[in-house]
Coordinates of C-alpha atoms in Angstrom, one line a residue:
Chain A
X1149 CA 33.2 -4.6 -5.3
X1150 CA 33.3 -1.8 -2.8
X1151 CA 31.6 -2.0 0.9
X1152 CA 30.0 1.1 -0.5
X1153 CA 28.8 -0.6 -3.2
X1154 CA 27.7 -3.8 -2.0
X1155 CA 25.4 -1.5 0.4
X1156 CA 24.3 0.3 -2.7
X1157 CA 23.1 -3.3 -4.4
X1158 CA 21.4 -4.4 -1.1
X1159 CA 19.4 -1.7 -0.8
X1160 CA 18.3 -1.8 -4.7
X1161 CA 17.6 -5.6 -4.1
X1162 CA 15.7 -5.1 -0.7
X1163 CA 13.6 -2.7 -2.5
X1164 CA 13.2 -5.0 -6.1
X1165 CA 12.6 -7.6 -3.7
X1166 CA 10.1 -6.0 -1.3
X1167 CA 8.1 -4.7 -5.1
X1168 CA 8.4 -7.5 -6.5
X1169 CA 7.0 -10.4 -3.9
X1170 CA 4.2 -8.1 -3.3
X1171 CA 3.1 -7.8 -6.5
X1172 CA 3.1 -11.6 -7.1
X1173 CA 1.1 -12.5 -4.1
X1174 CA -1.5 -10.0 -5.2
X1175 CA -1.1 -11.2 -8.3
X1176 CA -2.1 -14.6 -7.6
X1177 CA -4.8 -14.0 -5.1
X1178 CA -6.5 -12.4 -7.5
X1179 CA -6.2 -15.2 -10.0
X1180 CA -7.4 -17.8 -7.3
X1181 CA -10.5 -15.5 -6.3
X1182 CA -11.5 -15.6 -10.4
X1183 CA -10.8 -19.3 -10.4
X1184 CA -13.1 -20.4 -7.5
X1185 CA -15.7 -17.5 -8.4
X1186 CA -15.8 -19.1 -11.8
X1187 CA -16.7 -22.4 -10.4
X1188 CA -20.0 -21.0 -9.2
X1189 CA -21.4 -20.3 -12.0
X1190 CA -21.3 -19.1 -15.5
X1191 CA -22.9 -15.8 -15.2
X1192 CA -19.6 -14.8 -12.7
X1193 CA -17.5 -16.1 -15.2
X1194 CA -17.6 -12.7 -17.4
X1195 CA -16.9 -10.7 -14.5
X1196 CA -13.5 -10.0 -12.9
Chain B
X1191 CA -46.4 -25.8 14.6
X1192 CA -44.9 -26.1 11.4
X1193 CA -42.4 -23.2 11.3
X1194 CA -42.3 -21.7 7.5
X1195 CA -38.7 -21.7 6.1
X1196 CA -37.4 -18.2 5.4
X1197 CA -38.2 -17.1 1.4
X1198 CA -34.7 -17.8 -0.8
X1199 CA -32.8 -14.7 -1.2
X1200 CA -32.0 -14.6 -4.7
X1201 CA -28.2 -14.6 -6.0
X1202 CA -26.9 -10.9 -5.9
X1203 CA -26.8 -9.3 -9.2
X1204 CA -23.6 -7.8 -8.9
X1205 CA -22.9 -8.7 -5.1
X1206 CA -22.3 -5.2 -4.2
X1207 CA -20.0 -5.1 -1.1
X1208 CA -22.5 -3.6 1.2
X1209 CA -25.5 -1.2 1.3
X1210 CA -23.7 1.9 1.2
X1211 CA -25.9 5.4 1.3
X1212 CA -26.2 6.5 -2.6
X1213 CA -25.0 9.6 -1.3
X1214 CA -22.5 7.9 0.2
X1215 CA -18.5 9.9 -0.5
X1216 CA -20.1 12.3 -3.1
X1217 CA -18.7 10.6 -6.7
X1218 CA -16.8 8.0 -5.2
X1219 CA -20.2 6.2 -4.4
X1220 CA -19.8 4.7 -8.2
X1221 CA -17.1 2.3 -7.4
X1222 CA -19.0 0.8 -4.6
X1223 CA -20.2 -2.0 -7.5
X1224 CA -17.4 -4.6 -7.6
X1225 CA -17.8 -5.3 -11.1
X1226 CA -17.7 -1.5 -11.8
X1227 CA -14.8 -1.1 -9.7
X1228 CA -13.3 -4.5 -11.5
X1229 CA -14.0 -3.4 -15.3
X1230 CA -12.5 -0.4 -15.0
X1231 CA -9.2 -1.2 -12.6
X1232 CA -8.7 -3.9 -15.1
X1233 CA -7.7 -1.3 -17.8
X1234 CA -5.8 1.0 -15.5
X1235 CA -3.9 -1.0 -14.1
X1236 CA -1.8 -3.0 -17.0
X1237 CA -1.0 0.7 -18.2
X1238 CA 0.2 1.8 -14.2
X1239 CA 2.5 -1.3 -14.0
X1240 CA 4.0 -0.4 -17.1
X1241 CA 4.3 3.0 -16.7
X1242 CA 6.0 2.2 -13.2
X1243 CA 8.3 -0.3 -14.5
X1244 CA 9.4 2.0 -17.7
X1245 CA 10.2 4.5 -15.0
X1246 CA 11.9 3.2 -12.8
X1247 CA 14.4 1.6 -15.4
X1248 CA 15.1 5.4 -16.5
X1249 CA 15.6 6.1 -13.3
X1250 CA 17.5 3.2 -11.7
X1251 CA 20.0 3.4 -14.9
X1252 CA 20.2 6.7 -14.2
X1253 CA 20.8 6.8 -10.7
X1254 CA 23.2 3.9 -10.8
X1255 CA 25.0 4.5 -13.9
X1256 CA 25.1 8.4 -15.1
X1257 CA 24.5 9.9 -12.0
X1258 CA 28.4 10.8 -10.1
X1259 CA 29.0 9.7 -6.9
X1260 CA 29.0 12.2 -4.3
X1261 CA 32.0 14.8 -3.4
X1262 CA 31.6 13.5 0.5
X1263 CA 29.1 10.3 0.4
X1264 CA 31.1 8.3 -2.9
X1265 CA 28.9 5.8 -4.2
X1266 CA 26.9 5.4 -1.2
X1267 CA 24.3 8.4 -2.4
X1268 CA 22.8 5.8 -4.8
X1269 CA 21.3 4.4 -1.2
X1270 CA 19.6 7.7 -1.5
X1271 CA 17.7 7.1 -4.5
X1272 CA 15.6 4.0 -3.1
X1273 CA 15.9 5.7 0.8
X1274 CA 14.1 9.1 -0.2
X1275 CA 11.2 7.6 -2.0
X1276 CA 10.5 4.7 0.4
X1277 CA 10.8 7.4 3.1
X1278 CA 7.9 9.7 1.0
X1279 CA 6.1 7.0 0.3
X1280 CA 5.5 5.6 3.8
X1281 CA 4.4 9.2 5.5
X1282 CA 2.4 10.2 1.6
X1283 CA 0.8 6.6 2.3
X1284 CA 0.0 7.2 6.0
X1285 CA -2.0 10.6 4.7
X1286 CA -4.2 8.6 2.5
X1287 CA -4.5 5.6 5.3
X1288 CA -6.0 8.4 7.2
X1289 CA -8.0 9.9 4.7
X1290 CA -9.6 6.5 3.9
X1291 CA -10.3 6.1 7.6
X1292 CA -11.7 9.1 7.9
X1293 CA -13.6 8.4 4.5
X1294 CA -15.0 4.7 6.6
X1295 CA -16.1 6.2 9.4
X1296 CA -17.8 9.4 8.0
X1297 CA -19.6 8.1 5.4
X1298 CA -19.0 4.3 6.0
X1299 CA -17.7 3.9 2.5
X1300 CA -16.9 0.2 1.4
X1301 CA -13.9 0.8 -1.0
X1302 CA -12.6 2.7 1.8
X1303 CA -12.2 0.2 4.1
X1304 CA -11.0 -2.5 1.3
X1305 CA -8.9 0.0 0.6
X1306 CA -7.2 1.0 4.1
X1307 CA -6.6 -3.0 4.9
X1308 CA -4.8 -3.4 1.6
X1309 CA -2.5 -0.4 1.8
X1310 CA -1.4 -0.9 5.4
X1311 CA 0.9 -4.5 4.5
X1312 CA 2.2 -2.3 1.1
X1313 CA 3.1 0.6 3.8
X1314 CA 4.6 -1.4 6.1
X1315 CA 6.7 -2.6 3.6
X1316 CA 8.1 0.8 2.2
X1317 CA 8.7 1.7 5.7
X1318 CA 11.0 -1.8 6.6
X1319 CA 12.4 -0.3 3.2
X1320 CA 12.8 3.1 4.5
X1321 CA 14.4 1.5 7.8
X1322 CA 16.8 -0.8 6.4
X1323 CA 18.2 1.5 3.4
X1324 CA 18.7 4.2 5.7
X1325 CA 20.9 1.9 8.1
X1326 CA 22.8 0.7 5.7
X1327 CA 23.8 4.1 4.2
X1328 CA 24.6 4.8 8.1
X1329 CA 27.0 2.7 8.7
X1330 CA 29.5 4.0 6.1
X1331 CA 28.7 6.9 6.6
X1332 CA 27.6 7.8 10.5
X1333 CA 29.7 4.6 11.9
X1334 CA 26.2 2.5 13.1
X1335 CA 23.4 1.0 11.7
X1336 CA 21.1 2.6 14.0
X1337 CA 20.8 5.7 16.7
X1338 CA 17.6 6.4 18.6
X1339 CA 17.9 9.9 16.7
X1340 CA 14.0 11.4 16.5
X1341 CA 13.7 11.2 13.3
X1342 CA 14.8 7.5 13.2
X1343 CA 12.8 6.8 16.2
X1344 CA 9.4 8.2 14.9
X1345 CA 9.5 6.3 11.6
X1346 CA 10.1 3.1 13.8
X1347 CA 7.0 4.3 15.5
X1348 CA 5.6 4.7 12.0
X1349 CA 6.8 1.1 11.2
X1350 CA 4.9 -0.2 13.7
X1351 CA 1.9 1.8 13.0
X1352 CA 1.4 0.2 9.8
X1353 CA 2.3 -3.2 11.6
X1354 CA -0.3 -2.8 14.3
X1355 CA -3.1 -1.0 11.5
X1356 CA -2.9 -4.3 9.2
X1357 CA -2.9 -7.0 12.5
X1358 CA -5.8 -4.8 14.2
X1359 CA -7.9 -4.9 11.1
X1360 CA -7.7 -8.5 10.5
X1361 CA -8.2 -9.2 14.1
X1362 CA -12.1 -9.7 14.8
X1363 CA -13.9 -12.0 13.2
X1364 CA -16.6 -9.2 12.1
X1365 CA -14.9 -7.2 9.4
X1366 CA -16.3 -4.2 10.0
X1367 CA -15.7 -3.8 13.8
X1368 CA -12.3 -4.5 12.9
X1369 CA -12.3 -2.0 10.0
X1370 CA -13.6 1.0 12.3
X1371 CA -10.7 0.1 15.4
X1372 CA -8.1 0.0 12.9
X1373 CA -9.7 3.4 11.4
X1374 CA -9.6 5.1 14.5
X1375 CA -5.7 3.5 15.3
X1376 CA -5.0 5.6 12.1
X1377 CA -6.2 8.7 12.8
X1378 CA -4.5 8.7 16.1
X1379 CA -0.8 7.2 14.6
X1380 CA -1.4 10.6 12.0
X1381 CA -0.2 12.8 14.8
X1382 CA 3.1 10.9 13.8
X1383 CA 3.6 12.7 10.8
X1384 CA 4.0 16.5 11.6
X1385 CA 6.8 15.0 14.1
X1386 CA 8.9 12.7 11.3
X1387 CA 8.7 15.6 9.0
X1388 CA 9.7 18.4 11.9
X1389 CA 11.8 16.3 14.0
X1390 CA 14.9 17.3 12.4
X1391 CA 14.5 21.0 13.1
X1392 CA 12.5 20.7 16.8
X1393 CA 15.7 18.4 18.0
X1394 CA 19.2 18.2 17.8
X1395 CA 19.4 14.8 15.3
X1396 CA 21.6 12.7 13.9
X1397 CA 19.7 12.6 10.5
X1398 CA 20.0 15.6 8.4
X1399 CA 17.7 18.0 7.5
X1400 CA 15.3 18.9 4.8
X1401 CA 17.2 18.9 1.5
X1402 CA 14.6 18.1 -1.7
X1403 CA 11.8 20.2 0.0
X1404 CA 14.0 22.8 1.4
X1405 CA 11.9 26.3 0.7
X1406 CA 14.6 29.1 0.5
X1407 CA 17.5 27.4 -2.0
X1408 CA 17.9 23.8 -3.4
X1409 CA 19.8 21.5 -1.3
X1410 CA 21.1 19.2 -4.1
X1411 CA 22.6 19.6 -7.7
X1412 CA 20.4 19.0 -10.5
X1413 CA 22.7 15.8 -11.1
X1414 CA 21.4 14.4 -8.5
X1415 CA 17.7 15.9 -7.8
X1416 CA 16.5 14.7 -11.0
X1417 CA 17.4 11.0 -10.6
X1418 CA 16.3 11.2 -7.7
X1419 CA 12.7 12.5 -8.7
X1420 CA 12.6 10.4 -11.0
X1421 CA 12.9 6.9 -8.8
X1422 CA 10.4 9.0 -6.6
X1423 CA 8.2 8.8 -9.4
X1424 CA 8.6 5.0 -10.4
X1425 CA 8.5 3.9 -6.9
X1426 CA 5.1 6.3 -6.9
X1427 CA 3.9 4.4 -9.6
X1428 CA 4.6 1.2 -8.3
X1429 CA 3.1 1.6 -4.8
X1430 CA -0.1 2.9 -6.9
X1431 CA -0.4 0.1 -8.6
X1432 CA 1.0 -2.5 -6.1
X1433 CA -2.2 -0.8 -3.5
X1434 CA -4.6 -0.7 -6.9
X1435 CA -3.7 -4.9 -7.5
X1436 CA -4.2 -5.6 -3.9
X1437 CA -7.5 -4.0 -3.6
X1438 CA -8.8 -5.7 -6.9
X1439 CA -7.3 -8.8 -5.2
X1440 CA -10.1 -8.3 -1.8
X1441 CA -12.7 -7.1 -4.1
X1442 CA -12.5 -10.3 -5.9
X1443 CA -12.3 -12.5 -2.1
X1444 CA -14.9 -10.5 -0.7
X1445 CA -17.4 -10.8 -4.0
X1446 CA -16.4 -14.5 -3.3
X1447 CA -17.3 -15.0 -0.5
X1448 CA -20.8 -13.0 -0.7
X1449 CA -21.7 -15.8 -3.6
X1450 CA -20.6 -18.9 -1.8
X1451 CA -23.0 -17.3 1.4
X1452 CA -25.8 -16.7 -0.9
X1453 CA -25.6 -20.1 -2.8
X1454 CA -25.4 -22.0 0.7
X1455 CA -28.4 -20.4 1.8
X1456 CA -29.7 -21.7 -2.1
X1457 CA -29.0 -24.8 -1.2
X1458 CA -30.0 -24.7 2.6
X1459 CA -34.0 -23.5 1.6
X1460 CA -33.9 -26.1 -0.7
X1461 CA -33.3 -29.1 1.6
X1462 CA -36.0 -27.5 4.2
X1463 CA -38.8 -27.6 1.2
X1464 CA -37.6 -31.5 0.1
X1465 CA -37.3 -31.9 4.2
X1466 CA -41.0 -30.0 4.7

């Protein structure tokens, strides 16, 4: 593999990367903010 | 003197995120219930992140694979394909920072604010993006991974911008004090943006200019433009939904929150009347 290219694939990955991590930390604070608001009470349960 | 304990507050219905004026941003005054704003996110956004991901594998096969390389770049244009977009997406993203400020302070809308602390980390991150593709198309092609050119120089500024937006609003310990600062930090850092976008014809820079949105004749080949708009449009997608998820994501806290506030107040009238 090129220089070129191995500039080419870091960028891609930065950027997959960057997407990606995001997307799972929002991903799972949302999922911990259902959790513990369905430990209140059953009437939150059906929300969210 | 026997002091009466205050009546209980009963649970919140819906635990709406704050008593916003029902005139309050026109239509947008509807998404100010959580559980509105919930029900119907939670429909949009399966389809956005799908959308997004479909579009992006059109366009990253596209730009990687059947697009050529570049009569004086080589293979280093497909840097430009992830460069462009980040770059768009990180001054597009600044505008609606600002309109959402502007949106908090005028009519003190609560999705607005929610919605301005969870884009700044996502624009922060397109601009790092923006910073570090661009350097390392540089050095191949300018010889360094960095020159205080303007253009570079104000989308550092930019950078740190977003940076000092997200740490500003997370910095007081009453949210909306912190919402309003980091509000008014935005509308200030917006000046930024006619200079990034200018910069490159007001100075002599490094950095090329204008080529997609160049007015008078196209700057690139179709062979390339339309990959390119493309990935423009997945990352688009992405950042949409990426913002969309992360807003949901507060909602949810903040709705959280509200309930374990109202329940300990519950619980705190009822141990006065066992204690009374």
């Amino acid at each position: 593999m090129t220089q070129h290219w191995w500039h080419v694939a870091i960028s891609w990955a930065l950027a997959a990367a960057g997407f990606g991590v995001m997307a799972w930390m929002a991903a799972r604070r949302h999922a911990d903010a259902k959790r513990r608001t369905a430990l209140l009470g059953p009437r939150e349960r059906r929300q969210g | 003197m026997s002091s009466t304990p205050p009546a209980p507050r009963p649970a919140p219905r819906s635990a709406s995120l704050s008593a916003a004026s029902p005139r309050a941003g026109g239509g947008l005054h509807r998404f100010a219930n959580p559980g509105r704003f919930l029900r119907m996110t939670e429909r949009v956004l399966p389809w956005l992140w799908a959308a997004a991901g479909l579009v992006l594998a059109v366009g990253a096969a596209w730009a990687l694979v059947f697009s050529p390389p570049d009569w004086q770049q080589g293979e280093t244009v497909r840097i430009m394909y992830v460069h462009v977009p980040m770059a768009w997406l990180a001054m597009g993203g600044y505008l609606g920072l600002a309109i959402a400020s502007l949106m908090s302070l005028i009519w003190r809308h609560p999705l607005a604010d929610l919605a301005a602390r969870e884009l700044s980390p996502v624009g922060a991150m397109v601009t790092a993006l923006c910073l570090a593709t661009g350097s390392l198309w540089g050095r191949p092609m300018w010889g360094t991974w960095w020159a205080w050119d303007a253009r570079m120089t104000s989308v550092l500024v930019l950078f740190f911008l977003w940076v000092g937006h997200a740490a500003l609003v997370r910095a007081f310990d009453e949210e909306e004090r912190g919402a309003r600062a980091a509000a008014i930090l935005a509308l200030i850092g917006a000046v930024n943006l006619p200079v990034i976008k200018w910069s490159v014809d007001w100075f002599n820079t490094l950095h090329q200019s204008a080529s997609v949105t160049r007015v008078a004749a196209p700057g690139l080949h179709v062979d390339i433009l339309y990959p390119l708009l493309t990935c423009a449009l997945g990352f688009s997608l992405a950042f949409a939904a990426l913002v969309l998820a992360r807003v949901r994501a507060a909602v949810m806290e903040k709705r959280l929150r509200q309930l374990q506030l109202a329940q300990a107040r519950q619980n705190d009238t009822r141990r006065n009347e066992v204690a009374g």
